[in-house]
Amino acid sequence: MTGDASGAVLLRVCGVSKEYGERQSLVRAVDNVDMAVRAGHSVAVMGPSGCGKSTLLHLLGGMDRPTRGEIWLAGHRLDVLGERALARLRRAHVGFVFQSFHLMDELSAVESVEFPALLAGCGRRRARRRAVELLEQVGLGDRANHLPSELSGGQRQRVAIARALANAPSLILADEPTGNLDSAATRDVLRLFEKLRVAGQTLVMVTHDPRTAATADRLITMHDGAFVDDTALSPAQAPAASLIDLEG
Amino acid sequence: MQDALLAMLAKEPAHGYALRARLQTALGPLGAAMNPGQVYVTLSRLEKAGLVVCVDAEGAADRKVYEATAAGRERAARWFAGAAWPKPDLAEFHLKLVAAAASGMADPVELVALQRRELMRRLRDAQRAALEEPGEPVASLLLEGVVLRLEADLRWLETCDRTWRGNRSDREDS
C-alpha cells in the first residue's frame, strides 16, 4: 500500500443502487455497491460496456441520484441534498473530465478554464491568473487564447483537465478520459494524471482502457452493476526491470 | 543476448564494459533487467564455444577485449537471416481453466480474475516507467512492446472472463 493509506475517507458509498424502469423492464444499473475512497488515492473502475460504471460515476458526482443507499462526499450526504445545495457542493468539491471533452466552442482555452472559478464567485483577475497557471501546469501555457477548434484532441482534453482543477476540487471524476484519444495524446493525458496522483489529487475514473486504468492505485471491476473485484495496484517490490527476462 | 554480443563484436573488438554499456542504453528503462555480471558470463561462454576470442586479457573481467571469430561472425549472420519469434504461451493457462472447471477444484472465473490482477500490476509498473521523462525513442520501444503485449493478454483474459462467466451462469440455471 502507498503511504497515504491513513488519508481520511473523502468519498463513501453505502449500499447504493440505481434502477431504471419498473417491474419486468426494471434495470438495476448499479446494484448494492459499497466503496470508500481515501483522500489522495486514485481509483479506476473497469468493466464491459453497460456494466454500470458510468452510472456509478454520475452518482458519485451528484449528477444523478441513487434509488437506494447513501453517498457521502467530504462529510456531506449528496443523495439527500436539494438541487441548489448539490450544485454548490459539486462546484466546490468535484471536477469532471469527460470522454468528449465538453468544451464550449466559442471559449478560448483560458476562458474555459477560468469559467468554473467565475461561477464559484472568484474575482476576474484571480480567476484569470489561476487559469493561466493551470494551463501552464498541463503544458498548454502557449495555447491560452486558442479555441477548441484550433487544438488537437489531446490538447482539448488537457484544457478540460485544467478546467476540472479550476476550483481545486477534492475529487476529480473522469469518464473514459482517453476514450477519444490516439496513443500519443493518451500518453500526454496519462502523464498528467500521474503528475496529479503524485501531487495527492483524489481521482476516480471509469475506463475500458487497461493502460489508463493501470495508472491508478486501485482497480475496481464491475459486472452487471456490482463490484466483482477490488484490488490494490500499488507496486509490491516489482520494479520495471522485472518485466522482461534476458537470457545470457 | 549471445547473438547481440556476437553482432556487436563482428565489426571490431571491444571491451566487456563497453558492450555492457551499449546493451544498457539499448534496453532503456528496462536496463536494470541485466544482471551486473551477465555480459561477462555470456562472453566467457561465447569464448568457450570458440565464437569469440580474448585479444587483450590484461586486468579484470570488464577490461578484457574481445573479438568475434569467423564462426562467431557466421552465427551472427545466421541470426540476422532468421525470423524466429516466440510463440504465445497461452495453452498452459487455457488448459488450467478447462481443468479447473472439469475437476471442480477451482473456479475458472476466479482464476481469470487472479491472473488479470497480476497482469494489471505489471502493466502499472510498465506504465510508471513509460510515463517517466520521455526517453530516447529507440530505447523506449522495448517498454512500449511490453505494454502492448500486456494489453493484448488482458484483452484475451476479458474474453476468457466473458465465456467462463457465461458457462457458470448456464450451470447455475440448469
Coordinates of C-alpha atoms in Angstrom, one line a residue:
Chain A
M1 CA 0.0 0.0 0.0
T2 CA 1.0 3.6 -0.5
G3 CA 2.0 5.7 2.4
D4 CA -1.3 7.7 2.4
A5 CA -3.4 4.7 3.4
S6 CA -4.0 6.8 6.5
G7 CA -5.7 9.6 4.5
A8 CA -9.2 10.4 5.6
V9 CA -12.1 8.9 3.7
L10 CA -13.2 11.5 1.2
L11 CA -15.9 9.6 -0.6
R12 CA -18.1 6.9 1.0
V13 CA -20.8 4.9 -0.8
C14 CA -23.1 2.7 1.3
G15 CA -25.5 0.2 -0.2
V16 CA -26.1 2.3 -3.3
S17 CA -28.4 1.0 -6.1
K18 CA -29.7 2.8 -9.2
E19 CA -32.6 1.4 -11.0
Y20 CA -34.3 2.4 -14.2
G21 CA -37.8 1.4 -15.4
E22 CA -40.1 -0.8 -13.4
R23 CA -41.5 -4.3 -12.9
Q24 CA -40.5 -6.5 -15.9
S25 CA -38.4 -3.8 -17.6
L26 CA -36.6 -2.9 -14.4
V27 CA -32.8 -2.5 -14.9
R28 CA -30.5 -2.3 -12.0
A29 CA -27.6 -0.3 -13.4
V30 CA -25.9 -0.2 -10.1
D31 CA -26.6 -3.0 -7.7
N32 CA -26.0 -2.5 -3.9
V33 CA -22.5 -1.1 -4.1
D34 CA -20.2 -0.1 -1.2
M35 CA -16.9 1.7 -1.5
A36 CA -14.7 4.1 0.4
V37 CA -12.1 6.3 -1.3
R38 CA -9.4 7.9 0.8
A39 CA -8.1 11.4 0.1
G40 CA -5.1 11.2 -2.2
H41 CA -5.9 7.9 -3.7
S42 CA -6.7 7.2 -7.4
V43 CA -9.3 4.5 -8.3
A44 CA -10.0 3.1 -11.7
V45 CA -13.3 1.4 -12.4
M46 CA -13.3 -1.1 -15.3
G47 CA -15.9 -3.4 -16.8
P48 CA -17.7 -4.3 -20.0
S49 CA -19.9 -1.6 -21.5
G50 CA -23.2 -1.5 -19.9
C51 CA -21.8 -2.8 -16.5
G52 CA -23.0 0.4 -14.8
K53 CA -19.6 2.1 -14.4
S54 CA -20.7 5.4 -16.0
T55 CA -23.9 5.4 -13.9
L56 CA -21.8 4.9 -10.8
L57 CA -19.6 7.9 -11.7
H58 CA -22.7 10.1 -12.2
L59 CA -23.9 9.1 -8.8
L60 CA -20.6 9.9 -7.2
G61 CA -20.6 13.3 -8.7
G62 CA -24.1 14.1 -7.7
M63 CA -25.2 14.3 -11.3
D64 CA -27.7 11.6 -10.7
R65 CA -29.5 10.3 -7.6
P66 CA -29.4 6.7 -6.3
T67 CA -32.6 4.7 -5.9
R68 CA -31.3 3.4 -2.6
G69 CA -28.3 3.9 -0.4
E70 CA -26.1 6.8 0.8
I71 CA -23.3 8.8 -0.9
W72 CA -21.1 10.9 1.3
L73 CA -18.6 13.4 -0.1
A74 CA -16.3 15.4 2.1
G75 CA -18.7 15.0 5.0
H76 CA -21.8 15.9 3.1
R77 CA -24.6 13.4 2.2
L78 CA -25.1 14.0 -1.5
D79 CA -28.2 11.9 -2.1
V80 CA -30.5 14.0 0.2
L81 CA -29.3 17.5 -0.8
G82 CA -31.6 19.9 -2.8
E83 CA -30.6 20.9 -6.3
R84 CA -29.0 24.2 -5.4
A85 CA -27.0 22.8 -2.4
L86 CA -25.9 19.9 -4.6
A87 CA -24.8 22.3 -7.4
R88 CA -22.8 24.3 -4.8
L89 CA -21.2 21.2 -3.4
R90 CA -20.3 19.9 -6.8
R91 CA -18.7 23.2 -7.8
A92 CA -16.6 23.3 -4.7
H93 CA -15.6 19.7 -4.4
V94 CA -15.8 17.9 -7.8
G95 CA -14.0 18.4 -11.1
F96 CA -15.4 16.4 -14.1
V97 CA -13.4 15.2 -17.1
F98 CA -15.5 13.7 -20.0
Q99 CA -14.6 11.4 -22.9
S100 CA -15.7 14.1 -25.4
F101 CA -14.1 17.0 -23.5
H102 CA -17.3 19.1 -23.3
L103 CA -15.6 22.3 -24.0
M104 CA -17.6 25.3 -25.3
D105 CA -16.8 26.0 -28.9
E106 CA -16.7 29.8 -28.5
L107 CA -14.5 29.9 -25.4
S108 CA -10.7 30.1 -25.7
A109 CA -8.7 27.7 -23.5
V110 CA -8.1 30.2 -20.8
E111 CA -11.8 31.3 -20.8
S112 CA -12.9 27.7 -20.4
V113 CA -10.5 27.1 -17.5
E114 CA -11.5 30.3 -15.6
F115 CA -15.2 29.7 -16.1
P116 CA -15.8 27.4 -13.1
A117 CA -13.9 29.8 -10.9
L118 CA -16.0 32.7 -12.1
L119 CA -19.2 30.7 -11.4
A120 CA -18.0 30.0 -7.9
G121 CA -17.7 33.7 -7.3
C122 CA -14.0 34.2 -7.8
G123 CA -12.8 37.7 -8.9
R124 CA -12.0 38.1 -12.6
R125 CA -8.3 38.8 -12.2
R126 CA -7.7 36.0 -9.7
A127 CA -9.7 33.5 -11.9
R128 CA -7.6 34.5 -14.9
R129 CA -4.3 34.2 -13.0
R130 CA -5.3 30.7 -11.8
A131 CA -6.4 29.7 -15.3
V132 CA -3.1 30.7 -16.8
E133 CA -1.2 28.8 -14.1
L134 CA -3.3 25.7 -14.7
L135 CA -2.8 25.8 -18.4
E136 CA 0.9 26.0 -17.8
Q137 CA 0.6 23.0 -15.5
V138 CA -1.0 20.9 -18.2
G139 CA 1.7 22.1 -20.7
L140 CA -0.6 24.4 -22.7
G141 CA 0.7 27.8 -21.5
D142 CA 1.2 28.8 -25.1
R143 CA -2.3 27.8 -26.2
A144 CA -4.2 30.0 -23.8
N145 CA -6.0 32.0 -26.5
H146 CA -6.8 29.1 -28.8
L147 CA -10.3 28.0 -29.4
P148 CA -11.1 24.2 -29.1
S149 CA -11.3 24.0 -32.9
E150 CA -7.6 25.1 -33.0
L151 CA -6.5 22.4 -30.6
S152 CA -5.8 18.7 -31.1
G153 CA -7.9 16.1 -29.2
G154 CA -5.2 15.6 -26.6
Q155 CA -4.8 19.3 -26.1
R156 CA -8.6 19.7 -25.7
Q157 CA -8.6 17.0 -23.0
R158 CA -5.8 18.7 -21.2
V159 CA -7.7 22.0 -21.3
A160 CA -10.7 20.1 -19.8
I161 CA -8.5 18.7 -17.1
A162 CA -7.2 22.2 -16.3
R163 CA -10.8 23.3 -16.1
A164 CA -11.7 20.4 -13.8
L165 CA -8.9 21.6 -11.5
A166 CA -10.1 25.3 -11.5
N167 CA -11.7 25.3 -8.1
A168 CA -9.1 23.0 -6.5
P169 CA -11.7 20.2 -6.1
S170 CA -11.2 17.5 -3.5
L171 CA -12.2 14.9 -6.1
I172 CA -11.7 14.5 -9.9
L173 CA -14.2 12.2 -11.7
A174 CA -13.2 11.1 -15.2
D175 CA -15.4 9.3 -17.6
E176 CA -13.4 7.5 -20.3
P177 CA -10.8 10.3 -20.3
T178 CA -8.7 8.7 -23.0
G179 CA -11.6 7.2 -25.0
N180 CA -11.3 9.6 -27.9
L181 CA -7.6 10.0 -28.0
D182 CA -4.8 8.4 -30.1
S183 CA -1.9 6.8 -28.3
A184 CA 0.4 9.8 -28.2
A185 CA -2.4 12.0 -26.8
T186 CA -3.4 9.3 -24.3
R187 CA 0.2 9.3 -23.1
D188 CA 0.1 13.1 -22.5
V189 CA -3.1 12.8 -20.6
L190 CA -1.9 9.8 -18.5
R191 CA 1.4 11.6 -17.8
L192 CA -0.7 14.5 -16.4
F193 CA -2.9 12.1 -14.3
E194 CA 0.3 10.6 -13.0
K195 CA 1.5 14.1 -12.0
L196 CA -1.8 14.7 -10.2
R197 CA -1.7 11.4 -8.5
V198 CA 1.8 12.1 -7.2
A199 CA 0.6 15.5 -6.0
G200 CA -2.1 13.8 -4.0
Q201 CA -5.1 14.5 -6.1
T202 CA -8.0 12.1 -5.4
L203 CA -9.2 10.7 -8.6
V204 CA -11.9 8.2 -9.6
M205 CA -12.0 7.3 -13.3
V206 CA -14.1 5.0 -15.4
T207 CA -12.4 3.4 -18.3
H208 CA -12.2 0.3 -20.5
D209 CA -8.6 1.0 -21.4
P210 CA -6.2 -1.1 -19.3
R211 CA -3.4 1.4 -19.9
T212 CA -5.4 4.2 -18.4
A213 CA -6.6 2.1 -15.5
A214 CA -3.1 1.0 -14.8
T215 CA -2.1 4.5 -13.7
A216 CA -4.5 4.2 -10.6
D217 CA -3.6 2.9 -7.2
R218 CA -6.7 0.7 -7.1
L219 CA -8.7 -1.2 -9.6
I220 CA -12.4 -2.0 -9.2
T221 CA -14.1 -4.3 -11.7
M222 CA -17.8 -4.1 -12.3
H223 CA -20.1 -6.6 -13.8
D224 CA -23.9 -6.3 -14.1
G225 CA -23.9 -3.3 -11.7
A226 CA -22.0 -5.0 -9.0
F227 CA -18.3 -5.0 -7.9
V228 CA -16.7 -8.3 -8.7
D229 CA -13.1 -7.4 -8.0
D230 CA -11.4 -4.7 -5.9
T231 CA -7.6 -4.8 -5.8
A232 CA -4.7 -2.6 -5.0
L233 CA -2.4 -1.9 -7.9
S234 CA 0.3 -0.4 -5.8
P235 CA 3.6 -2.0 -6.9
A236 CA 4.9 -4.5 -4.5
Q237 CA 8.7 -4.6 -4.8
A238 CA 8.5 -5.2 -8.6
P239 CA 10.4 -2.6 -10.5
A240 CA 10.1 -2.2 -14.2
A241 CA 13.2 -4.3 -14.7
S242 CA 11.3 -7.5 -13.7
L243 CA 9.1 -7.1 -16.8
I244 CA 11.4 -8.9 -19.1
D245 CA 13.7 -11.9 -19.0
L246 CA 17.1 -11.5 -20.5
E247 CA 18.9 -14.8 -21.3
G248 CA 22.6 -14.7 -21.4
Chain B
M1 CA 21.9 -11.8 -25.6
Q2 CA 24.6 -14.1 -27.0
D3 CA 23.8 -13.2 -30.6
A4 CA 23.6 -9.5 -29.9
L5 CA 27.0 -9.6 -28.4
L6 CA 28.4 -11.5 -31.3
A7 CA 27.0 -9.0 -33.7
M8 CA 28.4 -6.1 -31.8
L9 CA 31.9 -7.7 -31.9
A10 CA 31.6 -8.6 -35.6
K11 CA 32.9 -5.3 -36.8
E12 CA 35.6 -4.5 -34.3
P13 CA 36.9 -5.7 -31.0
A14 CA 35.5 -4.2 -27.8
H15 CA 35.9 -4.1 -24.1
G16 CA 33.4 -6.0 -21.9
Y17 CA 32.4 -2.8 -20.2
A18 CA 31.7 -1.0 -23.5
L19 CA 29.5 -3.9 -24.6
R20 CA 27.6 -3.8 -21.3
A21 CA 27.1 0.0 -21.7
R22 CA 25.7 -0.4 -25.2
L23 CA 23.2 -3.1 -24.1
Q24 CA 22.2 -1.0 -21.2
T25 CA 21.5 2.0 -23.4
A26 CA 19.5 -0.2 -25.8
L27 CA 17.3 -1.6 -23.0
G28 CA 16.5 1.9 -21.8
P29 CA 14.2 1.9 -18.8
L30 CA 14.4 -1.9 -18.6
G31 CA 18.3 -1.8 -18.4
A32 CA 18.2 -3.0 -14.8
A33 CA 16.9 -6.3 -16.0
M34 CA 20.5 -7.1 -16.9
N35 CA 22.5 -8.6 -14.0
P36 CA 25.8 -6.8 -13.3
G37 CA 27.9 -9.8 -14.3
Q38 CA 25.7 -11.1 -17.1
V39 CA 27.6 -9.7 -20.0
Y40 CA 30.9 -11.1 -18.7
V41 CA 29.5 -14.5 -18.0
T42 CA 28.0 -14.6 -21.5
L43 CA 31.3 -13.5 -23.1
S44 CA 33.2 -16.3 -21.3
R45 CA 30.5 -18.8 -22.6
L46 CA 31.0 -17.5 -26.1
E47 CA 34.7 -17.8 -25.7
K48 CA 34.5 -21.4 -24.6
A49 CA 32.3 -22.1 -27.6
G50 CA 35.0 -20.6 -29.9
L51 CA 32.8 -17.8 -31.1
V52 CA 34.9 -15.0 -29.6
V53 CA 38.5 -14.7 -28.6
C54 CA 40.0 -12.6 -25.9
V55 CA 42.6 -10.4 -27.7
D56 CA 43.7 -8.4 -24.6
A57 CA 43.3 -10.2 -21.2
E58 CA 45.0 -7.6 -19.1
G59 CA 43.2 -6.8 -15.8
A60 CA 39.8 -7.6 -14.6
A61 CA 36.9 -9.3 -16.5
D62 CA 35.4 -6.0 -17.7
R63 CA 38.8 -4.8 -19.0
K64 CA 39.2 -7.8 -21.4
V65 CA 39.0 -7.0 -25.0
Y66 CA 37.0 -9.5 -27.2
E67 CA 36.8 -10.1 -30.9
A68 CA 34.4 -12.4 -32.9
T69 CA 35.9 -15.4 -34.6
A70 CA 34.9 -16.5 -38.1
A71 CA 32.4 -18.9 -36.5
G72 CA 31.1 -16.1 -34.3
R73 CA 30.6 -13.9 -37.3
E74 CA 28.8 -16.7 -39.2
R75 CA 26.5 -17.3 -36.3
A76 CA 25.6 -13.5 -36.1
A77 CA 24.9 -13.5 -39.8
R78 CA 22.6 -16.5 -39.4
W79 CA 20.8 -14.7 -36.6
F80 CA 20.2 -11.7 -38.8
A81 CA 18.9 -14.0 -41.6
G82 CA 16.4 -15.8 -39.4
A83 CA 12.9 -14.8 -38.4
A84 CA 12.5 -16.7 -35.2
W85 CA 9.7 -15.4 -32.9
P86 CA 8.4 -16.6 -29.6
K87 CA 5.1 -18.3 -29.8
P88 CA 2.3 -17.1 -27.5
D89 CA 2.5 -19.1 -24.3
L90 CA -1.3 -19.4 -23.6
A91 CA -2.0 -23.1 -23.8
E92 CA -1.0 -23.7 -20.2
F93 CA -3.4 -21.1 -18.8
H94 CA -6.2 -22.1 -21.1
L95 CA -5.8 -25.8 -20.0
K96 CA -5.7 -24.6 -16.4
L97 CA -9.2 -23.0 -16.8
V98 CA -10.6 -26.1 -18.5
A99 CA -9.1 -28.4 -15.8
A100 CA -10.4 -26.1 -13.1
A101 CA -14.0 -26.5 -14.4
A102 CA -13.6 -30.2 -15.1
S103 CA -12.2 -31.0 -11.7
G104 CA -14.2 -28.6 -9.7
M105 CA -11.0 -27.7 -7.8
A106 CA -11.1 -24.0 -8.7
D107 CA -13.5 -21.5 -10.3
P108 CA -12.2 -20.5 -13.8
V109 CA -13.7 -17.0 -13.4
E110 CA -11.7 -16.6 -10.2
L111 CA -8.6 -17.8 -11.9
V112 CA -9.0 -15.3 -14.7
A113 CA -9.5 -12.5 -12.1
L114 CA -6.4 -13.6 -10.3
Q115 CA -4.4 -13.6 -13.5
R116 CA -5.8 -10.2 -14.5
R117 CA -4.8 -8.7 -11.2
E118 CA -1.2 -9.9 -11.8
L119 CA -1.1 -8.5 -15.3
M120 CA -2.6 -5.2 -14.3
R121 CA 0.1 -4.8 -11.7
R122 CA 2.7 -5.5 -14.3
L123 CA 1.1 -3.0 -16.6
R124 CA 1.1 -0.5 -13.9
D125 CA 4.9 -1.0 -13.4
A126 CA 5.4 -0.7 -17.1
Q127 CA 3.2 2.4 -17.4
R128 CA 5.0 4.0 -14.5
A129 CA 8.3 3.5 -16.3
A130 CA 6.9 4.6 -19.6
L131 CA 5.4 7.8 -18.2
E132 CA 8.6 9.0 -16.6
E133 CA 10.5 11.5 -18.6
P134 CA 10.3 10.7 -22.3
G135 CA 13.3 8.6 -23.0
E136 CA 15.3 8.1 -26.2
P137 CA 12.8 6.8 -28.8
V138 CA 14.7 3.6 -29.7
A139 CA 15.3 2.7 -26.1
S140 CA 11.5 3.3 -25.3
L141 CA 10.5 0.8 -28.0
L142 CA 11.1 -2.3 -25.8
L143 CA 9.0 -0.9 -23.0
E144 CA 6.2 0.0 -25.5
G145 CA 6.3 -3.6 -26.7
V146 CA 5.9 -4.9 -23.2
V147 CA 2.9 -2.6 -22.7
L148 CA 1.3 -3.7 -25.9
R149 CA 1.8 -7.3 -25.1
L150 CA 0.3 -6.9 -21.7
E151 CA -2.7 -5.1 -23.2
A152 CA -3.2 -8.0 -25.7
D153 CA -3.1 -10.6 -22.9
L154 CA -5.5 -8.5 -20.8
R155 CA -7.9 -8.4 -23.7
W156 CA -7.7 -12.1 -24.1
L157 CA -8.4 -12.5 -20.4
E158 CA -11.5 -10.3 -20.8
T159 CA -12.7 -12.8 -23.5
C160 CA -12.0 -15.7 -21.2
D161 CA -13.9 -14.0 -18.4
R162 CA -16.9 -13.5 -20.6
T163 CA -17.0 -17.1 -21.8
W164 CA -16.4 -18.7 -18.4
R165 CA -18.8 -16.4 -16.7
G166 CA -21.4 -17.4 -19.3
N167 CA -20.7 -21.1 -18.6
R168 CA -21.0 -20.5 -14.9
S169 CA -24.4 -18.9 -15.2
D170 CA -25.6 -21.7 -17.6
R171 CA -24.6 -24.2 -15.0
E172 CA -26.4 -22.3 -12.3
D173 CA -29.5 -22.1 -14.4
S174 CA -29.6 -25.8 -15.2

